[in-house]
Short mmCIF file of C-alpha atoms and ligand atoms in Angstrom, two decimals:
data_model
loop_
_atom_site.label_atom_id
_atom_site.label_comp_id
_atom_site.label_asym_id
_atom_site.label_seq_id
_atom_site.Cartn_x
_atom_site.Cartn_y
_atom_site.Cartn_z
CA MET O 1 50.68 39.49 12.66
CA THR O 2 52.81 40.11 15.81
CA TRP O 3 51.07 38.60 18.64
CA ALA O 4 51.24 40.00 21.97
CA VAL O 5 52.10 36.95 23.36
CA GLU O 6 53.42 33.84 21.33
CA ALA O 7 54.81 30.76 22.43
CA GLU O 8 56.13 27.95 20.70
CA GLY O 9 57.05 24.50 22.28
CA LEU O 10 57.34 26.23 25.85
CA ARG O 11 58.79 24.27 28.14
CA LYS O 12 60.07 24.06 32.45
CA THR O 13 61.51 21.70 34.11
CA TYR O 14 62.44 22.37 37.64
CA PRO O 15 65.19 20.03 39.51
CA GLY O 16 63.96 18.57 42.22
CA ARG O 17 65.04 16.40 45.06
CA THR O 18 63.10 13.28 43.69
CA GLY O 19 64.71 13.65 40.11
CA GLU O 20 63.24 16.24 37.95
CA VAL O 21 59.68 18.10 37.68
CA GLU O 22 58.02 18.92 34.26
CA ALA O 23 56.15 21.48 34.88
CA VAL O 24 55.36 22.86 31.66
CA ARG O 25 55.34 20.46 28.49
CA GLY O 26 55.09 22.36 25.67
CA VAL O 27 52.70 25.35 25.39
CA ASP O 28 51.91 26.91 22.05
CA LEU O 29 49.91 30.13 22.60
CA HIS O 30 48.95 32.74 20.37
CA VAL O 31 47.53 35.80 22.01
CA ARG O 32 46.18 38.79 20.03
CA ALA O 33 46.82 42.49 20.54
CA GLY O 34 43.81 43.91 22.37
CA GLU O 35 42.53 40.77 23.91
CA VAL O 36 42.04 39.84 26.95
CA PHE O 37 43.57 36.28 26.96
CA GLY O 38 42.17 33.69 29.58
CA PHE O 39 44.92 31.28 30.96
CA LEU O 40 42.46 28.25 33.06
CA GLY O 41 43.48 25.24 34.66
CA PRO O 42 43.47 22.94 38.43
CA ASN O 43 46.04 23.91 41.03
CA GLY O 44 49.86 22.61 39.69
CA ALA O 45 48.66 22.84 36.34
CA GLY O 46 51.53 25.51 35.21
CA LYS O 47 49.80 28.18 34.95
CA SER O 48 52.31 30.43 37.62
CA THR O 49 55.17 28.77 35.77
CA THR O 50 54.13 29.78 32.48
CA VAL O 51 53.21 33.21 33.31
CA ARG O 52 57.02 33.43 34.91
CA MET O 53 58.83 32.25 31.95
CA LEU O 54 56.88 34.89 29.52
CA THR O 55 57.69 37.74 31.85
CA THR O 56 61.46 37.00 32.28
CA LEU O 57 61.11 36.02 35.84
CA LEU O 58 62.29 32.10 34.91
CA THR O 59 64.57 30.38 32.49
CA ILE O 60 62.84 28.56 29.86
CA THR O 61 63.91 24.89 29.54
CA ALA O 62 62.92 24.60 25.95
CA GLY O 63 60.83 26.65 23.09
CA ARG O 64 60.45 30.13 22.82
CA ALA O 65 58.30 32.89 23.01
CA THR O 66 58.52 36.78 22.15
CA ILE O 67 56.39 39.60 23.67
CA ALA O 68 54.83 42.05 20.91
CA GLY O 69 57.65 40.95 18.61
CA THR O 70 60.36 40.50 21.17
CA ASP O 71 62.20 37.89 22.19
CA VAL O 72 61.77 36.82 26.23
CA ALA O 73 65.32 34.97 25.89
CA LYS O 74 67.43 36.93 23.78
CA ASP O 75 66.25 40.34 25.04
CA PRO O 76 64.81 40.29 28.36
CA ASP O 77 64.91 43.88 29.19
CA GLY O 78 63.07 44.61 25.98
CA VAL O 79 60.52 42.55 26.91
CA ARG O 80 60.50 44.16 30.65
CA ARG O 81 59.49 47.09 28.88
CA LYS O 82 56.39 46.34 27.46
CA ILE O 83 55.05 44.02 29.88
CA GLY O 84 53.64 44.69 33.09
CA VAL O 85 53.27 41.50 35.91
CA ALA O 86 51.27 41.03 39.13
CA LEU O 87 52.11 37.56 40.05
CA GLN O 88 49.81 35.48 42.18
CA GLU O 89 51.71 36.46 45.53
CA ALA O 90 51.66 40.50 45.66
CA GLY O 91 55.04 42.04 45.03
CA LEU O 92 54.63 44.56 47.71
CA ASP O 93 57.36 46.11 50.57
CA PRO O 94 55.46 46.43 53.73
CA ARG O 95 57.73 49.63 54.82
CA GLN O 96 56.81 52.25 51.88
CA THR O 97 53.81 53.85 51.32
CA GLY O 98 52.11 53.42 48.33
CA ARG O 99 52.86 56.63 46.53
CA GLU O 100 56.63 55.60 47.44
CA LEU O 101 56.16 52.13 45.79
CA LEU O 102 54.53 53.63 42.60
CA THR O 103 56.84 56.74 42.16
CA LEU O 104 59.85 54.38 42.91
CA GLN O 105 58.39 52.12 40.18
CA ALA O 106 57.83 54.63 37.51
CA ARG O 107 61.63 55.89 38.38
CA LEU O 108 62.70 52.81 37.84
CA TYR O 109 61.17 52.74 34.03
CA GLY O 110 63.26 55.74 33.47
CA SER O 111 60.26 58.89 34.60
CA THR O 112 61.46 62.25 36.25
CA ALA O 113 61.12 62.79 39.90
CA ALA O 114 58.38 64.90 38.84
CA GLU O 115 56.78 62.61 36.11
CA ALA O 116 56.80 60.03 38.68
CA LYS O 117 55.13 61.91 40.57
CA ASP O 118 52.49 62.46 38.48
CA VAL O 119 51.85 58.84 37.36
CA ALA O 120 51.90 57.78 41.30
CA GLN O 121 48.69 59.83 41.90
CA ALA O 122 47.06 58.84 38.62
CA GLN O 123 47.51 55.04 39.45
CA LEU O 124 46.74 56.02 43.08
CA GLU O 125 43.51 57.29 41.33
CA LEU O 126 42.80 54.58 39.00
CA VAL O 127 42.72 51.63 42.05
CA ASP O 128 40.98 54.14 44.55
CA LEU O 129 43.57 54.15 46.96
CA VAL O 130 44.50 58.23 46.90
CA GLU O 131 43.03 58.62 50.67
CA SER O 132 45.53 55.61 51.80
CA GLY O 133 48.53 56.73 49.52
CA ASP O 134 50.37 57.76 52.21
CA ARG O 135 49.97 54.79 54.74
CA ARG O 136 52.55 52.16 54.79
CA ILE O 137 51.69 48.94 52.76
CA LYS O 138 51.66 46.83 55.86
CA GLU O 139 48.67 48.28 57.34
CA TYR O 140 46.90 47.80 54.12
CA SER O 141 44.18 45.24 53.25
CA GLY O 142 44.43 41.86 51.30
CA GLY O 143 42.18 43.87 48.50
CA MET O 144 44.19 47.36 48.71
CA LYS O 145 47.65 45.36 47.69
CA ARG O 146 45.97 43.52 45.14
CA ARG O 147 45.01 46.63 43.68
CA LEU O 148 47.97 48.52 44.52
CA ASP O 149 49.75 45.84 43.07
CA LEU O 150 47.94 45.69 39.65
CA ALA O 151 48.46 49.70 39.75
CA SER O 152 52.12 49.26 40.06
CA ALA O 153 52.40 47.01 37.34
CA LEU O 154 50.84 49.68 35.03
CA VAL O 155 52.96 53.00 35.95
CA HIS O 156 55.27 52.30 32.24
CA GLU O 157 51.47 51.79 30.06
CA PRO O 158 52.72 48.25 29.25
CA GLU O 159 51.28 46.64 25.90
CA VAL O 160 50.26 43.63 27.63
CA LEU O 161 49.56 43.25 31.09
CA PHE O 162 49.90 39.84 32.77
CA LEU O 163 47.74 39.33 35.97
CA ASP O 164 48.10 35.89 37.54
CA GLU O 165 44.92 34.97 39.63
CA PRO O 166 44.31 38.75 40.02
CA THR O 167 40.91 38.07 42.29
CA THR O 168 42.14 34.99 44.34
CA GLY O 169 41.08 35.68 48.23
CA LEU O 170 39.38 38.49 47.54
CA ASP O 171 35.35 38.94 48.59
CA PRO O 172 32.97 39.08 45.63
CA ALA O 173 32.86 43.04 46.01
CA SER O 174 36.46 43.60 45.70
CA ARG O 175 36.44 41.06 42.98
CA ILE O 176 33.92 43.18 40.48
CA THR O 177 36.11 45.94 41.19
CA ILE O 178 39.35 44.32 39.87
CA TRP O 179 37.09 43.17 36.80
CA GLU O 180 36.21 46.53 36.00
CA GLU O 181 39.69 47.69 36.15
CA VAL O 182 40.97 44.96 34.10
CA ARG O 183 38.41 45.93 31.77
CA ARG O 184 39.22 49.48 31.67
CA ILE O 185 42.58 48.68 31.23
CA ASN O 186 41.81 46.42 28.48
CA ALA O 187 39.76 49.42 26.88
CA ARG O 188 42.81 51.53 26.74
CA GLY O 189 44.30 49.26 24.54
CA THR O 190 46.78 46.96 26.62
CA THR O 191 46.68 43.40 25.97
CA VAL O 192 45.48 41.33 29.02
CA PHE O 193 46.80 37.49 29.86
CA LEU O 194 45.46 36.06 33.11
CA THR O 195 45.32 33.32 34.76
CA THR O 196 42.21 31.98 37.24
CA GLN O 197 40.63 29.06 39.16
CA TYR O 198 37.33 31.25 38.69
CA LEU O 199 35.53 30.08 35.15
CA GLU O 200 32.59 32.99 35.79
CA GLU O 201 35.63 35.52 36.04
CA ALA O 202 37.16 34.07 32.55
CA ASP O 203 33.38 33.68 31.27
CA GLN O 204 32.80 37.85 32.12
CA LEU O 205 36.33 39.12 31.11
CA CYS O 206 37.75 36.82 28.59
CA ASP O 207 37.52 37.00 24.95
CA ARG O 208 39.58 33.82 24.35
CA LEU O 209 40.76 31.47 26.58
CA ALA O 210 42.98 28.32 26.83
CA ILE O 211 42.89 25.29 29.24
CA ILE O 212 45.99 24.03 30.66
CA ASP O 213 46.03 20.63 32.66
CA GLY O 214 49.22 18.91 33.94
CA GLY O 215 51.62 21.02 31.83
CA THR O 216 50.10 20.91 28.28
CA ILE O 217 47.13 22.91 26.86
CA VAL O 218 44.21 20.73 26.77
CA LEU O 219 41.91 23.14 25.16
CA GLU O 220 41.49 26.73 23.44
CA GLY O 221 38.87 29.03 22.04
CA THR O 222 36.27 31.40 22.75
CA PRO O 223 34.16 30.53 25.97
CA SER O 224 30.85 30.58 23.96
CA ASP O 225 32.75 28.35 21.41
CA LEU O 226 34.01 25.97 23.95
CA LYS O 227 30.14 25.59 25.30
CA ALA O 228 28.69 25.54 22.11
CA ASP O 229 31.29 22.60 21.00
CA LEU O 230 30.67 20.72 24.18
CA ARG O 231 26.90 21.17 23.63
CA GLU O 232 26.73 19.49 20.33
CA ARG O 233 29.73 16.83 21.49
CA LYS O 234 27.53 15.42 24.53
CA GLN O 235 23.92 16.04 22.84
CA LEU O 236 22.81 18.42 26.04
CA SER O 237 19.36 19.70 26.52
CA GLU O 238 20.75 22.88 28.19
CA GLU O 239 23.80 25.38 27.61
CA PRO O 240 26.74 23.67 29.19
CA THR O 241 28.55 26.36 31.78
CA LEU O 242 32.47 26.83 31.39
CA ASP O 243 32.75 24.96 34.30
CA ASP O 244 31.41 22.03 32.57
CA VAL O 245 33.99 22.72 30.02
CA PHE O 246 36.75 22.91 32.48
CA LEU O 247 35.77 19.87 33.89
CA ASP O 248 35.19 17.78 31.03
CA ALA O 249 38.69 19.01 29.10
CA THR O 250 40.41 18.83 32.15
CA GLY O 251 39.18 14.67 32.88
CA ARG O 252 37.27 15.64 36.16
CA THR O 253 33.64 14.53 35.69
CA ARG O 254 30.95 15.96 38.48
CA THR O 255 30.48 12.77 39.79
CA ARG O 256 34.35 11.53 40.32
CA VAL O 257 34.54 15.16 41.95
CA ALA O 258 31.74 14.68 44.18
CA GLY O 259 33.05 11.20 44.77
CA GLU O 260 36.77 12.11 45.61
CA VAL O 261 35.17 14.86 47.70
CA ALA O 262 33.04 11.66 49.42
CA GLU O 263 36.01 10.12 50.21
CA VAL O 264 37.49 12.84 52.14
CA GLN O 265 34.80 13.37 54.06
CA ALA O 266 34.49 9.74 54.82
CA MET W 1 74.21 53.82 38.62
CA ARG W 2 70.74 56.05 38.59
CA GLN W 3 69.08 52.71 39.02
CA THR W 4 71.26 51.32 41.86
CA LEU W 5 71.05 55.24 43.63
CA LEU W 6 67.40 55.10 43.33
CA LEU W 7 67.16 51.52 45.50
CA SER W 8 69.91 52.44 47.44
CA SER W 9 67.70 55.32 49.07
CA ARG W 10 65.03 53.43 49.36
CA ALA W 11 67.53 50.53 51.40
CA LEU W 12 68.09 53.57 53.26
CA ARG W 13 64.53 55.23 53.95
CA GLU W 14 63.90 51.28 54.97
CA SER W 15 66.30 51.36 57.48
CA VAL W 16 65.44 54.22 58.96
CA ARG W 17 61.77 52.96 59.87
CA THR W 18 63.59 50.11 60.96
CA PRO W 19 65.19 51.36 63.76
CA GLU W 20 64.96 47.76 65.82
CA ALA W 21 67.07 46.52 63.26
CA LEU W 22 69.67 49.45 63.55
CA PHE W 23 69.77 49.63 67.40
CA PRO W 24 71.70 46.51 67.98
CA THR W 25 74.38 47.25 65.85
CA LEU W 26 75.44 50.06 67.91
CA PHE W 27 74.79 48.87 71.48
CA ILE W 28 75.90 45.07 71.12
CA PRO W 29 79.75 46.55 69.65
CA LEU W 30 79.48 49.21 72.48
CA PHE W 31 78.72 46.15 75.32
CA PHE W 32 81.60 44.23 74.24
CA LEU W 33 84.15 47.20 74.34
CA VAL W 34 82.87 48.04 77.56
CA VAL W 35 82.73 44.54 78.84
CA ASN W 36 85.84 43.68 77.20
CA VAL W 37 87.83 47.01 79.04
CA GLY W 38 86.23 45.94 81.72
CA GLN W 39 87.51 42.31 81.96
CA ALA W 40 91.30 42.70 80.57
CA GLY W 41 91.67 46.13 81.40
CA LYS W 42 93.83 45.91 84.90
CA ILE W 43 96.04 43.35 82.97
CA PHE W 44 96.76 45.44 80.43
CA PRO W 45 97.89 49.27 81.98
CA GLY W 46 98.19 51.70 79.47
CA THR W 47 101.75 53.24 81.03
CA SER W 48 103.31 49.54 81.09
CA THR W 49 101.92 47.80 78.41
CA ALA W 50 103.93 48.22 75.30
CA PHE W 51 101.65 47.22 72.54
CA LEU W 52 99.34 50.02 73.54
CA HIS W 53 101.33 52.23 72.67
CA GLY W 54 100.67 54.55 75.61
CA GLN W 55 96.97 54.31 75.21
CA GLY W 56 94.28 52.67 77.62
CA TYR W 57 93.22 48.93 76.69
CA ALA W 58 90.07 50.36 75.59
CA GLY W 59 91.78 52.13 72.37
CA PHE W 60 93.34 48.43 71.58
CA GLN W 61 89.47 47.02 71.97
CA LEU W 62 88.24 49.59 70.22
CA PRO W 63 88.39 47.96 66.30
CA SER W 64 87.33 44.43 67.24
CA SER W 65 84.23 46.48 68.34
CA LEU W 66 83.64 48.30 64.75
CA LEU W 67 84.34 45.05 63.08
CA LEU W 68 81.62 43.35 64.99
CA GLY W 69 79.31 46.41 64.31
CA ALA W 70 79.89 46.16 60.87
CA SER W 71 79.22 42.19 60.77
CA PHE W 72 75.61 42.13 60.88
CA GLY W 73 74.77 41.57 57.12
CA SER W 74 71.64 43.48 57.62
CA ALA W 75 71.35 44.07 54.08
CA ALA W 76 71.05 40.45 53.26
CA LEU W 77 68.43 39.95 55.79
CA PHE W 78 66.20 42.87 54.13
CA LEU W 79 67.34 41.35 51.04
CA VAL W 80 65.55 37.96 52.12
CA GLU W 81 62.87 39.58 52.97
CA ASP W 82 62.53 41.16 49.91
CA ILE W 83 62.34 37.63 48.13
CA GLU W 84 60.06 36.33 50.58
CA GLY W 85 57.58 38.92 49.88
CA GLY W 86 57.67 38.82 46.59
CA TYR W 87 58.72 42.31 46.23
CA PHE W 88 62.36 41.00 44.62
CA ASP W 89 60.18 39.88 41.49
CA ARG W 90 58.76 42.71 40.91
CA LEU W 91 62.02 44.67 40.81
CA ARG W 92 63.32 41.59 38.73
CA ALA W 93 60.52 42.66 36.15
CA THR W 94 61.73 45.55 35.45
CA PRO W 95 64.11 47.10 32.79
CA ILE W 96 67.02 47.75 35.58
CA SER W 97 70.48 46.13 35.45
CA ARG W 98 70.94 43.43 37.16
CA THR W 99 73.66 44.89 38.85
CA ALA W 100 71.81 47.76 40.50
CA LEU W 101 69.64 44.90 42.24
CA VAL W 102 72.55 43.44 43.91
CA LEU W 103 74.77 46.79 44.39
CA SER W 104 72.03 49.06 45.56
CA ARG W 105 71.75 47.21 48.71
CA LEU W 106 75.56 46.86 49.29
CA LEU W 107 76.02 50.81 48.24
CA ALA W 108 73.13 51.42 51.37
CA GLU W 109 75.06 49.03 53.61
CA SER W 110 78.57 51.24 53.12
CA VAL W 111 76.33 54.58 54.29
CA LYS W 112 75.30 52.77 57.34
CA ALA W 113 78.31 51.55 57.99
CA LEU W 114 80.45 54.84 57.81
CA LEU W 115 77.39 56.83 59.92
CA LEU W 116 77.85 53.36 62.47
CA THR W 117 81.68 53.39 62.55
CA ALA W 118 81.30 57.34 62.84
CA VAL W 119 79.29 56.97 65.81
CA LEU W 120 81.48 54.29 67.39
CA VAL W 121 84.42 56.39 67.44
CA ALA W 122 82.73 59.23 68.79
CA ILE W 123 81.63 57.26 72.01
CA SER W 124 84.87 55.86 72.33
CA LEU W 125 86.44 58.80 72.55
CA LEU W 126 84.44 59.75 75.46
CA LEU W 127 85.63 56.30 76.99
CA GLY W 128 89.26 58.11 76.94
CA VAL W 129 90.32 56.49 73.39
CA ARG W 130 92.26 58.68 70.98
CA VAL W 131 92.68 58.30 67.65
CA ALA W 132 96.74 58.76 67.41
CA SER W 133 96.92 58.88 63.42
CA GLY W 134 94.37 62.50 63.71
CA ILE W 135 91.91 62.90 61.54
CA GLY W 136 92.98 61.68 58.15
CA GLY W 137 93.49 58.35 60.46
CA PHE W 138 89.89 58.71 61.50
CA LEU W 139 88.65 59.25 57.78
CA LEU W 140 90.69 56.01 56.89
CA ILE W 141 88.84 54.18 59.71
CA LEU W 142 85.56 54.86 58.79
CA LEU W 143 86.85 53.47 55.10
CA LEU W 144 87.84 50.36 56.03
CA ASN W 145 85.24 49.42 58.15
CA ALA W 146 82.45 50.71 56.05
CA ALA W 147 84.53 48.09 53.44
CA TRP W 148 84.39 45.90 55.42
CA ALA W 149 80.73 46.20 56.35
CA VAL W 150 80.09 45.60 52.69
CA VAL W 151 82.50 42.76 52.10
CA TYR W 152 80.22 41.10 54.89
CA ALA W 153 77.10 42.10 53.88
CA GLY W 154 78.28 40.61 50.31
CA PHE W 155 78.71 37.28 51.83
CA MET W 156 75.29 37.06 53.37
CA GLN W 157 73.38 38.18 50.33
CA LEU W 158 74.79 34.93 48.56
CA ILE W 159 73.56 33.43 51.14
CA ALA W 160 70.12 35.07 50.88
CA LEU W 161 69.76 34.90 47.10
CA LYS W 162 71.21 31.10 46.98
CA THR W 163 68.51 29.88 49.74
CA ARG W 164 66.18 32.68 49.21
CA SER W 165 64.91 31.76 53.10
CA GLY W 166 65.36 34.14 55.80
CA ALA W 167 66.54 31.29 58.90
CA ALA W 168 69.04 30.31 56.45
CA THR W 169 70.28 33.61 55.66
CA GLN W 170 70.25 34.68 59.84
CA SER W 171 72.07 31.05 60.22
CA GLY W 172 74.83 31.84 58.01
CA GLY W 173 75.66 34.99 59.62
CA LEU W 174 76.76 33.10 62.51
CA VAL W 175 80.61 32.76 60.62
CA PHE W 176 80.89 35.83 61.95
CA PHE W 177 81.70 34.04 65.37
CA PRO W 178 84.60 32.51 63.92
CA LEU W 179 85.36 35.30 61.73
CA LEU W 180 85.70 37.70 64.59
CA PHE W 181 86.95 35.60 67.26
CA LEU W 182 89.81 33.74 65.46
CA THR W 183 92.07 36.69 65.39
CA PRO W 184 94.05 38.86 67.93
CA SER W 185 90.73 40.18 69.50
CA PHE W 186 92.53 40.27 72.90
CA VAL W 187 96.13 40.52 72.75
CA PRO W 188 98.58 40.97 69.64
CA ARG W 189 98.96 38.23 67.19
CA THR W 190 102.60 37.54 68.59
CA MET W 191 101.11 36.66 72.07
CA LEU W 192 99.04 33.99 71.00
CA THR W 193 99.07 30.63 71.58
CA ARG W 194 100.92 28.78 68.46
CA PRO W 195 97.82 27.66 66.85
CA MET W 196 95.33 29.95 67.46
CA GLU W 197 98.03 32.14 66.08
CA ILE W 198 97.80 30.10 62.63
CA ALA W 199 94.18 30.16 63.17
CA ALA W 200 94.84 33.53 63.27
CA SER W 201 96.71 34.14 60.42
CA CYS W 202 94.52 32.58 58.47
CA ASN W 203 91.31 34.66 59.15
CA PRO W 204 91.61 37.61 56.29
CA VAL W 205 89.53 39.75 59.33
CA THR W 206 92.88 39.55 61.16
CA TYR W 207 94.56 41.60 58.84
CA ILE W 208 91.87 44.67 59.08
CA MET W 209 91.53 44.66 62.73
CA GLU W 210 95.27 44.86 62.80
CA ALA W 211 95.43 47.91 60.28
CA LEU W 212 92.66 49.67 62.05
CA ARG W 213 94.51 48.66 65.41
CA THR W 214 97.95 51.07 64.00
CA LEU W 215 95.49 53.84 63.01
CA VAL W 216 94.00 54.19 66.57
CA LEU W 217 97.28 53.76 68.38
CA GLY W 218 99.26 55.89 66.65
CA HIS W 219 102.81 54.90 65.72
CA VAL W 220 100.80 53.92 61.98
CA ASP W 221 102.50 51.22 60.47
CA TRP W 222 101.28 51.81 56.93
CA GLY W 223 102.36 48.47 55.88
CA SER W 224 99.59 46.98 57.58
CA VAL W 225 97.24 49.58 57.22
CA GLY W 226 98.28 48.60 53.34
CA LEU W 227 97.69 45.23 54.02
CA GLY W 228 94.13 45.57 55.36
CA PHE W 229 92.89 47.90 52.38
CA ALA W 230 94.53 45.22 50.22
CA VAL W 231 92.61 42.37 51.98
CA VAL W 232 88.99 44.04 52.04
CA ALA W 233 90.18 45.34 48.29
CA GLY W 234 90.35 41.38 47.39
CA LEU W 235 87.76 40.30 49.17
CA GLY W 236 85.13 42.96 47.70
CA VAL W 237 86.11 42.10 44.51
CA VAL W 238 85.42 38.57 45.01
CA MET W 239 82.15 38.80 46.32
CA LEU W 240 80.86 41.19 43.94
CA ALA W 241 81.73 38.90 41.17
CA LEU W 242 79.94 36.06 43.16
CA ASN W 243 76.61 38.63 43.42
CA LEU W 244 76.63 39.26 40.15
CA ARG W 245 76.86 35.78 39.00
CA MET W 246 74.51 34.68 41.40
CA ILE W 247 72.10 37.05 39.90
CA ARG W 248 72.46 36.22 36.51
CA ASN W 249 71.50 33.01 37.23
CA TYR W 250 68.94 33.43 39.21
CA ASP W 251 65.96 31.50 38.32
N1 ATP A 301 60.00 26.26 42.10
C1 ATP A 301 59.73 24.89 41.97
N2 ATP A 301 60.84 23.84 42.15
C2 ATP A 301 59.93 22.75 41.85
N3 ATP A 301 58.76 22.32 41.62
C3 ATP A 301 58.00 23.24 41.22
C4 ATP A 301 58.17 24.96 41.61
N4 ATP A 301 57.29 25.91 40.99
C5 ATP A 301 56.40 24.73 40.63
N5 ATP A 301 56.80 23.61 40.66
C6 ATP A 301 55.75 22.43 40.22
O1 ATP A 301 55.52 22.60 38.91
C7 ATP A 301 53.98 22.22 38.78
C8 ATP A 301 53.54 23.40 38.24
O2 ATP A 301 53.72 24.86 39.10
P1 ATP A 301 52.64 26.14 39.36
O3 ATP A 301 53.21 27.10 40.37
O4 ATP A 301 52.78 26.40 37.66
O5 ATP A 301 50.97 25.95 39.00
P2 ATP A 301 49.56 26.86 39.22
O6 ATP A 301 48.74 26.02 37.78
O7 ATP A 301 50.07 28.20 39.13
O8 ATP A 301 49.24 26.38 40.22
P3 ATP A 301 48.23 27.12 41.04
O9 ATP A 301 46.94 27.45 40.65
O10 ATP A 301 47.95 26.27 42.45
O11 ATP A 301 48.80 28.47 41.34
C9 ATP A 301 53.26 22.00 39.81
O12 ATP A 301 53.47 20.95 40.23
C10 ATP A 301 54.36 22.56 41.18
O13 ATP A 301 54.70 21.45 42.20
MG1 MG A 302 49.78 29.77 40.47
#
């Protein structure tokens, strides 16, 4: 079987002023075609670095990765045609209108002017931005920018969609809108690889997830399996939440986190 | 090529929508032209100054102003905005050639520089300048000045790609000071003091300025026109190669 995303021993070392920073230290990933895969981890765990390597934006220090059978390092353009990317910081051009941005994006993937026009319209409809489509992006709200960013990752109907913290900074209603869009995209057959800080989001959306901490994967499985495992291991009387799984896996207990917070307050 | 054109037209649209970035490239050169002529015009009257070939001092100053107008490197300032704002990563994630990513802004810069140069020359005609080499010479002036704009923007793009910081790119732009003023900008090279003459002779911009000048003032010295084009072509090849290397290794 070809995996939608496959990585083996993925590493990234950044050159830093005070020596090298090992941001990702040997990550293995196996994402099935058609699933929504969650990539969780605390700040600085290496989520964005992993996504940037998988999406050809960052060179791979060691290890190897393929997207739907295409090697990221050997055939980056082949990979670029198969993936859509919405990074942690929305990558938009404030001086274009939403429609212009989507049209240009479609044309860069090879659409003709006429095709691109239709694609832009369809994408604006998908993310509910038709009314603001002809306004400059600098006038958009944060939520609108996120949605446009998502739409521009989809113009070429990618096989695999990478979303790095798609809902960070959004209000609860906008967050739910994005979730619905992700579900709809996934229902069309697109594999989704998403990173998030919100465990509820992972619980809601993801078929399977991996937790990364300090550059290595510490836990992997379906949300319900991970919860059941923890319950059995800790002999808990009630079903744990994904929060509990996350805190347990990253070696952060509730009391310790509470203690740190108290220290900060003191 | 198609991708380069798509991205260039986006870059031009961006410029049209940012007139505040365009105006200084027109007004600052005109300001210097008027001020410099006002300062030194009387010392060098057209009728009795041999190196003016019968023109006023404005004709001698015009090339300095044209080069100044072509040395803003706005392509790189827009590029660094793309980098800082994340749009550059979105473009990098598309399967377009890496060459198109760096070339498109330079192409747009050349279009802007052609227009700007034409406007500056047109305004200078109102100030009494005559392009003695005629329409053909005028076209060569446009071409040479636009080529310089591309070289300069290419250099600034290197700083933008390397530092990825708007502030650093802007201060990198300050090299236009030595480049444009360590030149025979007020008098011909032969009339400079010895140290200044040596500095000017080492500065490639000197040869571009001299080529533009012979095209404006007449008695066209084809040797120096050829040299100007050769210098700009050489620098252009170097900048292009360095830009391509930089984008290929961009991480
Ligand atoms: N360009 C860089 N140069 C040097 N170090 C970097 C660079 N980018 C990230 N790092 C370091 O690599 C580590 C992983 O960063 P990364 O951005 O991948 O984490 P993350 O899991 O996405 O965090 P967050 O949840 O805060 O977005 C961090 O220690 C970070 O400081
Ligand atoms: Mg991140």
